[in-house]
Amino acid sequence: MQPATIATIAKGLRGSLSKEARIMTATEDADSPAFQASLSRWTYINKQTPSAIIQPACEADVELIVSMIKEKIPFVVKSGGNSPWSTIDSSGLIIDLSLMNNFTVDMARETATIQPGVLSKDINWMVGERGYCIQTPTSALVSCVGFLLGGGSSFLNGLYGMAVDSLVSARVVTTKGTVVCSEKENQDLFWAIKGAGQFFGVVTKIKMRIYPLKDEEGPLSWTLIFPSAKIKEIAAVLEEVSKGEQVIRSPGMAMILAFPGQDKPVIMVNLTHFRPEEEAEKIMAPLLALGPVQQIKKVIPWANMTDSSDMLAGHGGFKTLHSCGMKEFDGKKFETILELWEKIDKEIPGAKGCVFLMNWFSLDAMKKKGPESSAWSHRDIGLWNMHLINAQDKASHDAAIALSKENFEFCQEDLPESERSLFPNHWRGDDVVERRFRGEGILKKLRELKALWDPEGVFTNQFLLR
């Protein structure tokens, strides 16, 4: 279909949508601030310009849009603009959910109801002000709903499991209309959206549990910075700090990066403690004994939990975040990500902004939910080896990605193919689906449900056998 025809069809919806809804076309509005703001994404990789952008203001708008264009025009759905798949060229349009940004907190039932345009900073503030915490992204500008649909890994993994484990119900616009799914209604769809939700419809509202946060539980963020020359000593200590029951309330990460204006990498270790400070001090003691050059220790209000990631949250640039799963922290493998940083720094001058980290957490809460509970298939993964590729141009980006993937293969070489994993929400389009949705049973069920709920591939062809 020609771009002009797509624009005409989109504009033809104006009289049927709510007054608050917006419709913009590339031919008329491409240079407008509103069009450019809607087009903005966390990365410029694969950034494209659609023929039109439609911003629904309510669920009825979404249902009407999907029903009117599902057989005519390809589309993608966008909320926070962080997902790799929220972009399309002039052959289609974007349904931008950013106007659907309402949320409420029910203290009596200890739940939050959230629309897809809500970003993590806003809901964290409201929940934190009431003495609660919630499983949300670690970045302020990520959609809570989009985050949850891909599983939802957070600071609270050890205490309450993945975000999908706290999902109570959801409203979903499917090709068959709007449905409610929960443990009592449309259970099969409820299972699927908990880990693969974006491939089955447009989720217009979720209800999820929130949890009381006691004053003595912090969270206490404790960050230590070391010179990279100490990596062997640090790796040896982290092999112990990252294990045992203590990790339930003290998840952590170890990061390799160079601070702005610096050309030498440092190792930054952070543990977030949901426990009294005196208990945290005992856990940190082996790391403190290594003599960090700097340490930052402070209690973080829940409203500010994303602040430390703000420098990585801005839109634009040639960036990719992707990750591979590991069973536990491995010091030798941690040393390889410093080697990777140094190799990219030396060989790819246009990719000097890369950041590499290993993020570990307890599996106790996750293992209480079996594979039958959701499409999230990584309940045996206690650590994510995460690579933020940040380059000045696409060629540098792609060269760094190639080296990054080599590191992933090395870090998983001791695992059989069936146990190798990639984080679903970090899908780049060319990754192996069997590593994002592991296990023959889970993938088979997803394919059966796709054939039932979206046989024509309106919400991408993912899981369709064609």
mmCIF file of C-alpha atoms in Angstrom, residues 162 164-165 190-195 369-377 379 442 445:
data_model
loop_
_atom_site.group_PDB
_atom_site.id
_atom_site.type_symbol
_atom_site.label_atom_id
_atom_site.label_comp_id
_atom_site.label_asym_id
_atom_site.label_seq_id
_atom_site.Cartn_x
_atom_site.Cartn_y
_atom_site.Cartn_z
ATOM 1 C CA MET A 162 9.863 -11.453 38.054
ATOM 2 C CA VAL A 164 5.127 -11.183 35.579
ATOM 3 C CA ASP A 165 4.880 -13.137 38.817
ATOM 4 C CA PHE A 190 -2.742 -14.745 30.597
ATOM 5 C CA TRP A 191 0.053 -17.333 30.560
ATOM 6 C CA ALA A 192 1.327 -16.080 27.186
ATOM 7 C CA ILE A 193 1.406 -12.367 27.922
ATOM 8 C CA LYS A 194 3.561 -13.053 30.976
ATOM 9 C CA GLY A 195 6.777 -13.105 28.987
ATOM 10 C CA LYS A 369 6.526 -20.380 40.312
ATOM 11 C CA GLY A 370 6.936 -23.258 37.887
ATOM 12 C CA PRO A 371 7.056 -23.115 34.070
ATOM 13 C CA GLU A 372 3.287 -23.602 34.001
ATOM 14 C CA SER A 373 2.816 -20.133 35.520
ATOM 15 C CA SER A 374 4.082 -18.029 32.591
ATOM 16 C CA ALA A 375 5.887 -17.916 29.265
ATOM 17 C CA TRP A 376 8.987 -16.622 31.089
ATOM 18 C CA SER A 377 11.401 -19.517 30.575
ATOM 19 C CA ARG A 379 13.817 -19.387 36.043
ATOM 20 C CA ILE A 442 6.925 -23.537 26.143
ATOM 21 C CA LYS A 445 2.446 -23.791 23.558
#
